[in-house]
mmCIF file with all atom_site columns, C-alpha atoms in Angstrom:
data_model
loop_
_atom_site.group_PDB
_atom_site.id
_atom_site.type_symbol
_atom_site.label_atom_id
_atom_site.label_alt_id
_atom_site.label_comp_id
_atom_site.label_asym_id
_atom_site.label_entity_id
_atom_site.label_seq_id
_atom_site.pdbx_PDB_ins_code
_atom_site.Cartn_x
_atom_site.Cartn_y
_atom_site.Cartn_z
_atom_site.occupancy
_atom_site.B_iso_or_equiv
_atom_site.pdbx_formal_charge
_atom_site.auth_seq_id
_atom_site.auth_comp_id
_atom_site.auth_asym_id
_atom_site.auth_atom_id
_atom_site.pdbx_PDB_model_num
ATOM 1   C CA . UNK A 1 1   ? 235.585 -86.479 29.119 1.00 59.00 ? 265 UNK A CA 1
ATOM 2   C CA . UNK A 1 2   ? 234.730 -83.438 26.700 1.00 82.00 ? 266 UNK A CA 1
ATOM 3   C CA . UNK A 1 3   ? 232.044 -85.807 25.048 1.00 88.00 ? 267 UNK A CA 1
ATOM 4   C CA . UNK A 1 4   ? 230.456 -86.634 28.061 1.00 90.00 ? 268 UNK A CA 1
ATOM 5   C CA . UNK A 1 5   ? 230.675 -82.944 29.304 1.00 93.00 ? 269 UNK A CA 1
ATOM 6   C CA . UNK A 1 6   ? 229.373 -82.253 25.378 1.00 94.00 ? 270 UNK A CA 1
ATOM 7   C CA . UNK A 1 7   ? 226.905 -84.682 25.821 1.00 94.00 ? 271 UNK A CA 1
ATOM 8   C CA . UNK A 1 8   ? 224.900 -83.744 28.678 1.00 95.00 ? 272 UNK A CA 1
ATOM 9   C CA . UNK A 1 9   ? 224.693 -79.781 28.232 1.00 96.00 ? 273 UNK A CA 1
ATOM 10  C CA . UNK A 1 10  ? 223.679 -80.314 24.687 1.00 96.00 ? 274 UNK A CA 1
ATOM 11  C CA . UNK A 1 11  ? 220.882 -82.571 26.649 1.00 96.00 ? 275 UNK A CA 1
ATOM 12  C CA . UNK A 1 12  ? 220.513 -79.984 29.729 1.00 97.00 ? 276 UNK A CA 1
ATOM 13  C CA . UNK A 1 13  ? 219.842 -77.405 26.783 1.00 96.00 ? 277 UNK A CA 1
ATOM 14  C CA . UNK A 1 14  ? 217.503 -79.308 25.021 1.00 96.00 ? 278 UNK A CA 1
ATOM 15  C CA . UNK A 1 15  ? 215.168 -80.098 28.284 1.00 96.00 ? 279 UNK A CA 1
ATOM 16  C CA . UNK A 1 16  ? 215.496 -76.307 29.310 1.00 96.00 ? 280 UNK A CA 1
ATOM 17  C CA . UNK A 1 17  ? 214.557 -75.072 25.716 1.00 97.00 ? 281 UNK A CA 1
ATOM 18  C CA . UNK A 1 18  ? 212.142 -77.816 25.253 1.00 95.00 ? 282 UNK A CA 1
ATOM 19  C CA . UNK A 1 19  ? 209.441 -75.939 27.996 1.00 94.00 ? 283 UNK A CA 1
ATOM 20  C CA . UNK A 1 20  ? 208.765 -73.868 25.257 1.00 96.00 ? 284 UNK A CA 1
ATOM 21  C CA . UNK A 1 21  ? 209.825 -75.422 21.938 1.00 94.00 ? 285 UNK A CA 1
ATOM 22  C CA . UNK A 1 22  ? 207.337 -77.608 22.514 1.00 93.00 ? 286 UNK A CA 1
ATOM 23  C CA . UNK A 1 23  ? 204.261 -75.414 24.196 1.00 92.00 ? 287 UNK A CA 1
ATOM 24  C CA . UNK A 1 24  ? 201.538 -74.808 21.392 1.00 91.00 ? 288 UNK A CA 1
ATOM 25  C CA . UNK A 1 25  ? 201.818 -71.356 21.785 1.00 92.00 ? 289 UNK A CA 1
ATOM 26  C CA . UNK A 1 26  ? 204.883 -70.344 23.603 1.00 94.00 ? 290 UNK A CA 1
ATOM 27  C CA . UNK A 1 27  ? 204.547 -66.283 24.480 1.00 95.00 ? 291 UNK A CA 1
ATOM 28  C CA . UNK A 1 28  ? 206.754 -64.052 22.414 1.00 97.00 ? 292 UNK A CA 1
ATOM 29  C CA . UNK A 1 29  ? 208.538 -62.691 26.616 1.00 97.00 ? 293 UNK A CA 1
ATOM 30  C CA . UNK A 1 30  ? 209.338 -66.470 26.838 1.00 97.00 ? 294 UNK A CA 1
ATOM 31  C CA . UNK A 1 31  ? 211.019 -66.946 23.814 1.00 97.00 ? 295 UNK A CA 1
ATOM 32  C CA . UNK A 1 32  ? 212.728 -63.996 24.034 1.00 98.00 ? 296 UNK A CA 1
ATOM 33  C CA . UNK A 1 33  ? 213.825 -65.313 27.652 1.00 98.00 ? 297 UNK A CA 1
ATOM 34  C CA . UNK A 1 34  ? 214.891 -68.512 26.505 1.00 98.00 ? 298 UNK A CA 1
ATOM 35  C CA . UNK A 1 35  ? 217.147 -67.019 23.779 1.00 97.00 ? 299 UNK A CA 1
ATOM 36  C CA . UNK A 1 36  ? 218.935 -65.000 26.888 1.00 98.00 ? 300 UNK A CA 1
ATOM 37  C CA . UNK A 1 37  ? 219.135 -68.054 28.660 1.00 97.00 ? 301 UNK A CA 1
ATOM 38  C CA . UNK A 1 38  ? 220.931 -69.703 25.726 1.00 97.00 ? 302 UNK A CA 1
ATOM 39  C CA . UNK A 1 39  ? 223.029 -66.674 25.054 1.00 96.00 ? 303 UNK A CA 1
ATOM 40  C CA . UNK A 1 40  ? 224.007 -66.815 28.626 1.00 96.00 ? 304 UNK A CA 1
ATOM 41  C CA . UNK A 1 41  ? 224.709 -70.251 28.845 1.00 94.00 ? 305 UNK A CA 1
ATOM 42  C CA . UNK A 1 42  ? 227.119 -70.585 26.087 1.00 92.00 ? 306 UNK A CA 1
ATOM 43  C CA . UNK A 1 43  ? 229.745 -68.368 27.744 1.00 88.00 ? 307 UNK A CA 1
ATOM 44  C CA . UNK A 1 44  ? 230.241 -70.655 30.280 1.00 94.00 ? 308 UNK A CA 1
ATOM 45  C CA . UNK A 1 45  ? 232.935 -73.123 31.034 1.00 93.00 ? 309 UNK A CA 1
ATOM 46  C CA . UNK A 1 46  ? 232.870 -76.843 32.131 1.00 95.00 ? 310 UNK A CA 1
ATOM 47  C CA . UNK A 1 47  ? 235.696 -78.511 34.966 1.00 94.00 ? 311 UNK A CA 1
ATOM 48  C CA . UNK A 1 48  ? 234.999 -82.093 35.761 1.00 92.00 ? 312 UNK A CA 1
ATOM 49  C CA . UNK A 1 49  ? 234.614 -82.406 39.771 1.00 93.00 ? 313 UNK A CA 1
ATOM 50  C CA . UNK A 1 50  ? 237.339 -84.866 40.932 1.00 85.00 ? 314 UNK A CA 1
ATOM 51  C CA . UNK A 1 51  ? 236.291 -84.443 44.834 1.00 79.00 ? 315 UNK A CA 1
ATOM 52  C CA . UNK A 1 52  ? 233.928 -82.708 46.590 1.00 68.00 ? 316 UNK A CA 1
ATOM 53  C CA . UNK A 1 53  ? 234.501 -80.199 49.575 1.00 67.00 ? 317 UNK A CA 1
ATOM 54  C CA . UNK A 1 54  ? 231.870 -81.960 52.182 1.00 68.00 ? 318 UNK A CA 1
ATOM 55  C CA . UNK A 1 55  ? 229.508 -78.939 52.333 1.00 63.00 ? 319 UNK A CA 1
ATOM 56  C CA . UNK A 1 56  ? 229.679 -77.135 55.785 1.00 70.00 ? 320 UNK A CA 1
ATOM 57  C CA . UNK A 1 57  ? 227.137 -75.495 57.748 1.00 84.00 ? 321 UNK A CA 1
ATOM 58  C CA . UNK A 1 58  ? 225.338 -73.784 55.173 1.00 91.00 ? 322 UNK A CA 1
ATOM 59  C CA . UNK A 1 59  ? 223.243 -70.856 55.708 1.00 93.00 ? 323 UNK A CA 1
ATOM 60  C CA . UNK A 1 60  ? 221.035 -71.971 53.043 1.00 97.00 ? 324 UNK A CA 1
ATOM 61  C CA . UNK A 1 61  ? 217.846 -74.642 53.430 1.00 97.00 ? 325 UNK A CA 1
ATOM 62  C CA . UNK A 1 62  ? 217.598 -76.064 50.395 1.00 97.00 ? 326 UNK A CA 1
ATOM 63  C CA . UNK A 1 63  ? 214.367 -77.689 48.307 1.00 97.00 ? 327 UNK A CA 1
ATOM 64  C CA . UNK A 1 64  ? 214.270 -79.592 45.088 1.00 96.00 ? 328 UNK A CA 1
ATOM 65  C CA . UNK A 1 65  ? 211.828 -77.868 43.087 1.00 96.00 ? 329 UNK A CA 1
ATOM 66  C CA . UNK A 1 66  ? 208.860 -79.945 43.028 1.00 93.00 ? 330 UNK A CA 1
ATOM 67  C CA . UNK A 1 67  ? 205.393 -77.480 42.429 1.00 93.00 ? 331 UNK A CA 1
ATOM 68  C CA . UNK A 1 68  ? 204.960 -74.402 40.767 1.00 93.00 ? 332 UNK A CA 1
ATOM 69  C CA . UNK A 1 69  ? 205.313 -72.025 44.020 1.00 96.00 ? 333 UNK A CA 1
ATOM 70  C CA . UNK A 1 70  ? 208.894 -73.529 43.800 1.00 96.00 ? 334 UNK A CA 1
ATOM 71  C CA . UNK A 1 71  ? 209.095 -73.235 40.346 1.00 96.00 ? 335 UNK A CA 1
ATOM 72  C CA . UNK A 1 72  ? 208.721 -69.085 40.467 1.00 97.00 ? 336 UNK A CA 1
ATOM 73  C CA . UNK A 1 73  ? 211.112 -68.786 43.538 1.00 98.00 ? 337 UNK A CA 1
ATOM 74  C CA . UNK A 1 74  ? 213.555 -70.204 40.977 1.00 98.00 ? 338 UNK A CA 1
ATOM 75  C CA . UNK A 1 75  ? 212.948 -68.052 38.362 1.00 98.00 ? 339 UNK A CA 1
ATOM 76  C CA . UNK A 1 76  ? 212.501 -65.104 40.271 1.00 98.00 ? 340 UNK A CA 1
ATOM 77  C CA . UNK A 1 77  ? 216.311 -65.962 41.707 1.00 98.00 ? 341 UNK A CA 1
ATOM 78  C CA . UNK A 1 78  ? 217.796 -66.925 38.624 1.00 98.00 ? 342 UNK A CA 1
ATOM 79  C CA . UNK A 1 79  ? 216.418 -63.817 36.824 1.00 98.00 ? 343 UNK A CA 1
ATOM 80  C CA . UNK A 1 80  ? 218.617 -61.674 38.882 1.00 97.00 ? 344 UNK A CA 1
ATOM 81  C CA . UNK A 1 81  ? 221.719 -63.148 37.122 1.00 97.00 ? 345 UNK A CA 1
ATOM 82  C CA . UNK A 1 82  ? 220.446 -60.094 34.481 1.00 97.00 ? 346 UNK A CA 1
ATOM 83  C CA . UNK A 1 83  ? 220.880 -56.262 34.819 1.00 94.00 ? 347 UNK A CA 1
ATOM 84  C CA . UNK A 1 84  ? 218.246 -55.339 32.862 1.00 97.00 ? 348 UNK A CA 1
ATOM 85  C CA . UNK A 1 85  ? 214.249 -55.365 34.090 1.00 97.00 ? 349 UNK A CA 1
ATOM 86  C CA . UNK A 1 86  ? 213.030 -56.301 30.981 1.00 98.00 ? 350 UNK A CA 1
ATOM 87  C CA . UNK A 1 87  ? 215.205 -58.592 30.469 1.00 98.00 ? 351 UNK A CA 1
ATOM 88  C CA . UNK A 1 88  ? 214.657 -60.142 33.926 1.00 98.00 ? 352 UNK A CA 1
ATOM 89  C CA . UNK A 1 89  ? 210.546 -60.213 33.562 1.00 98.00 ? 353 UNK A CA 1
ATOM 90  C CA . UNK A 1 90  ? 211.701 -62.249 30.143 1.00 98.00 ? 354 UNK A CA 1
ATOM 91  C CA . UNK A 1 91  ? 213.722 -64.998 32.053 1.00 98.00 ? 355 UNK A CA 1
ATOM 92  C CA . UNK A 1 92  ? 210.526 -65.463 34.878 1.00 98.00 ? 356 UNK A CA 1
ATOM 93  C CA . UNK A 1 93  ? 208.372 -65.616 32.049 1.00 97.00 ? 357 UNK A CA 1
ATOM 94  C CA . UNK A 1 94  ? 210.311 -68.067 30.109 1.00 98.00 ? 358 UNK A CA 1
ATOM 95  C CA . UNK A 1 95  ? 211.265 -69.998 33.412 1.00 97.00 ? 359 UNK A CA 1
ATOM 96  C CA . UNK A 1 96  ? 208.228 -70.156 35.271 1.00 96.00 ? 360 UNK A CA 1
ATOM 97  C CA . UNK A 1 97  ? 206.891 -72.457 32.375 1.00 93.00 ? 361 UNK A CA 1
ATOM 98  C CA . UNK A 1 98  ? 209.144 -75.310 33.535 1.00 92.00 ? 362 UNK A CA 1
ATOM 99  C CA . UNK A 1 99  ? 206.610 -78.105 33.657 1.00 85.00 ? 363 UNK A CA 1
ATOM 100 C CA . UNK A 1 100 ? 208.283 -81.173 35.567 1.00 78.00 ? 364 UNK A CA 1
ATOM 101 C CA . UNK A 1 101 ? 207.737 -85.218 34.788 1.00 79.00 ? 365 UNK A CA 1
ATOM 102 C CA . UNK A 1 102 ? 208.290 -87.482 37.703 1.00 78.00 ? 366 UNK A CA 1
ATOM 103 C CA . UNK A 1 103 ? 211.261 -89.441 35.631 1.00 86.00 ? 367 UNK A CA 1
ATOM 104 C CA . UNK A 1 104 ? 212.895 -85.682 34.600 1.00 92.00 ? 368 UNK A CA 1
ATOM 105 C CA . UNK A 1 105 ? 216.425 -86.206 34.420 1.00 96.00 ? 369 UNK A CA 1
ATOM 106 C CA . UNK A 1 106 ? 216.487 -82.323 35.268 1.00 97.00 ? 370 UNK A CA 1
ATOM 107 C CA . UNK A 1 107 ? 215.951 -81.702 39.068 1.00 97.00 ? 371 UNK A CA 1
ATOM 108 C CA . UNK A 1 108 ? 215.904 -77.920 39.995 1.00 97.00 ? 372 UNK A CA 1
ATOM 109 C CA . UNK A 1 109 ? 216.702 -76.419 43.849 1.00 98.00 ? 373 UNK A CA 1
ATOM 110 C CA . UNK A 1 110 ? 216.596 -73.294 45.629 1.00 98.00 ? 374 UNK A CA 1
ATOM 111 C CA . UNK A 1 111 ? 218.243 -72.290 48.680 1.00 98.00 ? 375 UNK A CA 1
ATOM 112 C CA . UNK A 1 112 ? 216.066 -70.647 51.373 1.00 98.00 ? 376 UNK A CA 1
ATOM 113 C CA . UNK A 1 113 ? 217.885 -67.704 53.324 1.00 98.00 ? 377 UNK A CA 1
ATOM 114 C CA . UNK A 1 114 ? 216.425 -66.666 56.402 1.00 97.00 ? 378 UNK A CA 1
ATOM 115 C CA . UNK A 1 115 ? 213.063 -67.965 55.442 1.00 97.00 ? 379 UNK A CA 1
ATOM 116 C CA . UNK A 1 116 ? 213.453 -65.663 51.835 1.00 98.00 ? 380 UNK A CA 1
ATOM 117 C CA . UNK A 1 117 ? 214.440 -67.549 48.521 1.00 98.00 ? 381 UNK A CA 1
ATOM 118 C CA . UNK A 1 118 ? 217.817 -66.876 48.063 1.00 98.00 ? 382 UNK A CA 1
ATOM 119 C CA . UNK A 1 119 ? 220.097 -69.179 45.666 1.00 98.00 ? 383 UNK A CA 1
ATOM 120 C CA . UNK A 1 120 ? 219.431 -71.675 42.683 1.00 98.00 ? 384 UNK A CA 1
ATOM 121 C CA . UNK A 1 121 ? 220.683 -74.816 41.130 1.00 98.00 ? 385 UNK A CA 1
ATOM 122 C CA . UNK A 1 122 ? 220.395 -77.596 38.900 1.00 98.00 ? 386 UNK A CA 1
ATOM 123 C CA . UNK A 1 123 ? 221.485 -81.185 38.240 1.00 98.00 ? 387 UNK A CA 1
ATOM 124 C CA . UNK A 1 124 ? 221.223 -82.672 35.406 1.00 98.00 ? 388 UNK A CA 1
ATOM 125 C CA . UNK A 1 125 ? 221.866 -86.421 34.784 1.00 97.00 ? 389 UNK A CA 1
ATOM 126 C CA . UNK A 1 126 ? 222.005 -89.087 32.678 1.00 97.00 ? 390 UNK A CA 1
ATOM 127 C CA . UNK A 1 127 ? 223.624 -92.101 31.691 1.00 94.00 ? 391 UNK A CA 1
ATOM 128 C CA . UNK A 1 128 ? 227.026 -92.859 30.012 1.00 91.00 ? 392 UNK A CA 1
ATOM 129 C CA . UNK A 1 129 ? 227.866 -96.543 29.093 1.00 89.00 ? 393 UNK A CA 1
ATOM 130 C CA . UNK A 1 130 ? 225.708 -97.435 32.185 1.00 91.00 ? 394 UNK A CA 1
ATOM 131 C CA . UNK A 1 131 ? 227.272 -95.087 34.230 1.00 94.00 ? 395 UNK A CA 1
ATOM 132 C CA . UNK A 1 132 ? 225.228 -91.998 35.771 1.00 96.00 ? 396 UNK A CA 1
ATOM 133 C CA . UNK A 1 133 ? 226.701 -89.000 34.999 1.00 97.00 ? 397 UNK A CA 1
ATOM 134 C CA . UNK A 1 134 ? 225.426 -85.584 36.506 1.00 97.00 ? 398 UNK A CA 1
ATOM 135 C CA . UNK A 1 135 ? 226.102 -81.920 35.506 1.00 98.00 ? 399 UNK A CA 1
ATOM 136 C CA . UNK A 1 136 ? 225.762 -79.242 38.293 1.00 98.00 ? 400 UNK A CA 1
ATOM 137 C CA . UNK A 1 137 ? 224.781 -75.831 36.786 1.00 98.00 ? 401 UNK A CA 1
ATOM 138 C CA . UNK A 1 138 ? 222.396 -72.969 36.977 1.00 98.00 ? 402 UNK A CA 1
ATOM 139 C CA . UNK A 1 139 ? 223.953 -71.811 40.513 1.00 98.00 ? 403 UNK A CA 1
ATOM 140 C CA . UNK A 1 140 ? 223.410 -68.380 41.097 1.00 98.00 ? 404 UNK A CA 1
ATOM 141 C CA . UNK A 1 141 ? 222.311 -65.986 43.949 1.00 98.00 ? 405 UNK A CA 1
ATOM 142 C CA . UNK A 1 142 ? 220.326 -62.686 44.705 1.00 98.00 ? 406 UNK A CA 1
ATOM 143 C CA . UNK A 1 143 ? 222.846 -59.888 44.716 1.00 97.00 ? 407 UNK A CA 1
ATOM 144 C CA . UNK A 1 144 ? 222.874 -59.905 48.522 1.00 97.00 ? 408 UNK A CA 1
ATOM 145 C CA . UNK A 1 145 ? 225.884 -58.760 50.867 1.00 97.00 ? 409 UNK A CA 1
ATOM 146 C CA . UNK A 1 146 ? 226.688 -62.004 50.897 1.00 97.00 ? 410 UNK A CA 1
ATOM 147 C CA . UNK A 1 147 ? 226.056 -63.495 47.730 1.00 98.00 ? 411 UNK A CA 1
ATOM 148 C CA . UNK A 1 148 ? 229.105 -65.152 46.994 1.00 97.00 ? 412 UNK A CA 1
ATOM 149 C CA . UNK A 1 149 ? 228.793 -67.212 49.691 1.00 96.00 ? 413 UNK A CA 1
ATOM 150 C CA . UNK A 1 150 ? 225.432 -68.511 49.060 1.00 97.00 ? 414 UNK A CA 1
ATOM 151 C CA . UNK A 1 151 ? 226.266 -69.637 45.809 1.00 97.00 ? 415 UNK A CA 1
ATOM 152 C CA . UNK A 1 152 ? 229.132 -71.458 47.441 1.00 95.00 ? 416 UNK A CA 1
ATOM 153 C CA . UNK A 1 153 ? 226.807 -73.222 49.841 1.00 96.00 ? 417 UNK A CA 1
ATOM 154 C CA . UNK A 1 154 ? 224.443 -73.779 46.645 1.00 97.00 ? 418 UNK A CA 1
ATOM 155 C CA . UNK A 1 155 ? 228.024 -75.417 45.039 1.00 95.00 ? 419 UNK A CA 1
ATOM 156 C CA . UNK A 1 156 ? 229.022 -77.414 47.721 1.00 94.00 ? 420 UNK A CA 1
ATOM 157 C CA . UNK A 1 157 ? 225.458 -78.649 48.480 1.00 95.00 ? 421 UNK A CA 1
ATOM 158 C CA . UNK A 1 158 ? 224.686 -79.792 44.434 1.00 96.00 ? 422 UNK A CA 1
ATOM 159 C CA . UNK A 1 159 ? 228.186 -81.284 44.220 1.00 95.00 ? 423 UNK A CA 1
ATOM 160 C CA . UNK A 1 160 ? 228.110 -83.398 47.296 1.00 93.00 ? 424 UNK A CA 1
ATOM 161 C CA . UNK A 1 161 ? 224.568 -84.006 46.279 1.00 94.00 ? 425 UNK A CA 1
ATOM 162 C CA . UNK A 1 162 ? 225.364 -85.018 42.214 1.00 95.00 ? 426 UNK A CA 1
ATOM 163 C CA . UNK A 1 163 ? 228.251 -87.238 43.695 1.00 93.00 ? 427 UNK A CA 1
ATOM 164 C CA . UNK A 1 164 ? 226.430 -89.499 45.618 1.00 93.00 ? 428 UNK A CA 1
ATOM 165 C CA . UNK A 1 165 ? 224.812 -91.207 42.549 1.00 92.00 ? 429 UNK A CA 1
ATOM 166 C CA . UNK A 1 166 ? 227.236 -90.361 39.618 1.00 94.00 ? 430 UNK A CA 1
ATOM 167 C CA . UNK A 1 167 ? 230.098 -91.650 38.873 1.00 92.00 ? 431 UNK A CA 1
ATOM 168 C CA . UNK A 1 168 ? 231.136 -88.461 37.119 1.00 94.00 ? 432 UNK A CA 1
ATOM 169 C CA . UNK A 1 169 ? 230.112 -84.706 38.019 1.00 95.00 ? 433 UNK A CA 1
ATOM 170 C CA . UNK A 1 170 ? 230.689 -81.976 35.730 1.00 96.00 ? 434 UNK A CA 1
ATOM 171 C CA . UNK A 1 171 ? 230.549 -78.158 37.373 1.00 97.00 ? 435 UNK A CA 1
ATOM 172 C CA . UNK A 1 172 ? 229.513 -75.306 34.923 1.00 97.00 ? 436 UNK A CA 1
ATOM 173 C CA . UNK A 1 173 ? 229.485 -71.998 35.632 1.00 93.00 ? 437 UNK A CA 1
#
C-alpha cells in the first residue's frame, strides 16, 4: 500500500505544481505560493481508509469546483490554513491559477456554510493495476467557531464520495 499511497501524491503534487511549472510566465507570488504549498504538504501523513463513516447531516453544501468563481472560493479557504497575510495572498495567487481539463484526475470542492464558502477538499484519482484508486486531501476550513466540524463534514463527505468509485482511498492530512 505505501507505493500506491507514494504513487498518487507524487502524482497529486505534480498536477498541483504543474499550474505553474508549466505557465509561460508563472508570477514570482505564485511560485513563492506553490513552494508553501509543497512545504506544507510534505509534513503530512497518509492512513489508508478501510470504511467510511456514512456522512451525516452536514452543515456544509458542497460543489465540485468547476469555473473560476469556484476556483477563488477555494483558494481564498485554503489560504487560511496560513498565519501569515503575505503568505496567504501567495497561496490565492498561486491557487487561483488552477486551470481545469474535463478528464482532470484532480477534482476540487468547497463546502458552502450558511450561503458563505466555508471548507475545501480534493480527490485525486487514478488507476492501479486497473483498479481506481483515490486520495482525499486538501481538507481544511476557515478558522470559524466551529471549524473542526466543518472539516469533518468536508472528511466524511470526500471519503464517502472517493469510495464509491475506488477500490482504495487514501486520507492525508
Amino acid at each position: 500500500m505505501p507505493l500506491i499511497t507514494e504513487k498518487l501524491i507524487t502524482l497529486k503534487n505534480a498536477w498541483m505544481a504543474s499550474h505553474i511549472t508549466d505557465a509561460e510566465f508563472p508570477t514570482p507570488l505564485s511560485e513563492k505560493g506553490l513552494h508553501l504549498y509543497q512545504l506544507a504538504h510534505s509534513e503530512l501523513s497518509t492512513q489508508v481508509v478501510d470504511s467510511v463513516i456514512s456522512p451525516s447531516e452536514s452543515s456544509l453544501t458542497f460543489y465540485p469546483v468547476d469555473c473560476h468563481p469556484l476556483t477563488i472560493r477555494y483558494a481564498l479557504v485554503y489560504s487560511s490554513y496560513w498565519q501569515q497575510e503575505q503568505q496567504q495572498q501567495a497561496l490565492v495567487e498561486y491557487l487561483t491559477q488552477i486551470m481545469f481539463e474535463a478528464d482532470a484526475n484532480a477534482q476540487l470542492y468547497v463546502g458552502f456554510y450558511k450561503g458563505k464558502p466555508a471548507a475545501t477538499g480534493m480527490i485525486y484519482t487514478d488507476l492501479d493495476e486497473g483498479e481506481k484508486v483515490s486520495l482525499v486531501s486538501d481538507i481544511h476550513a476557515l478558522p470559524l467557531p466551529n471549524q473542526d466540524q466543518l472539516m469533518q463534514n468536508m472528511e466524511h463527505y470526500l471519503l464517502a464520495l472517493a469510495q464509491q468509485t475506488s477500490a482504495t482511498v487514501i486520507l492525508q492530512k
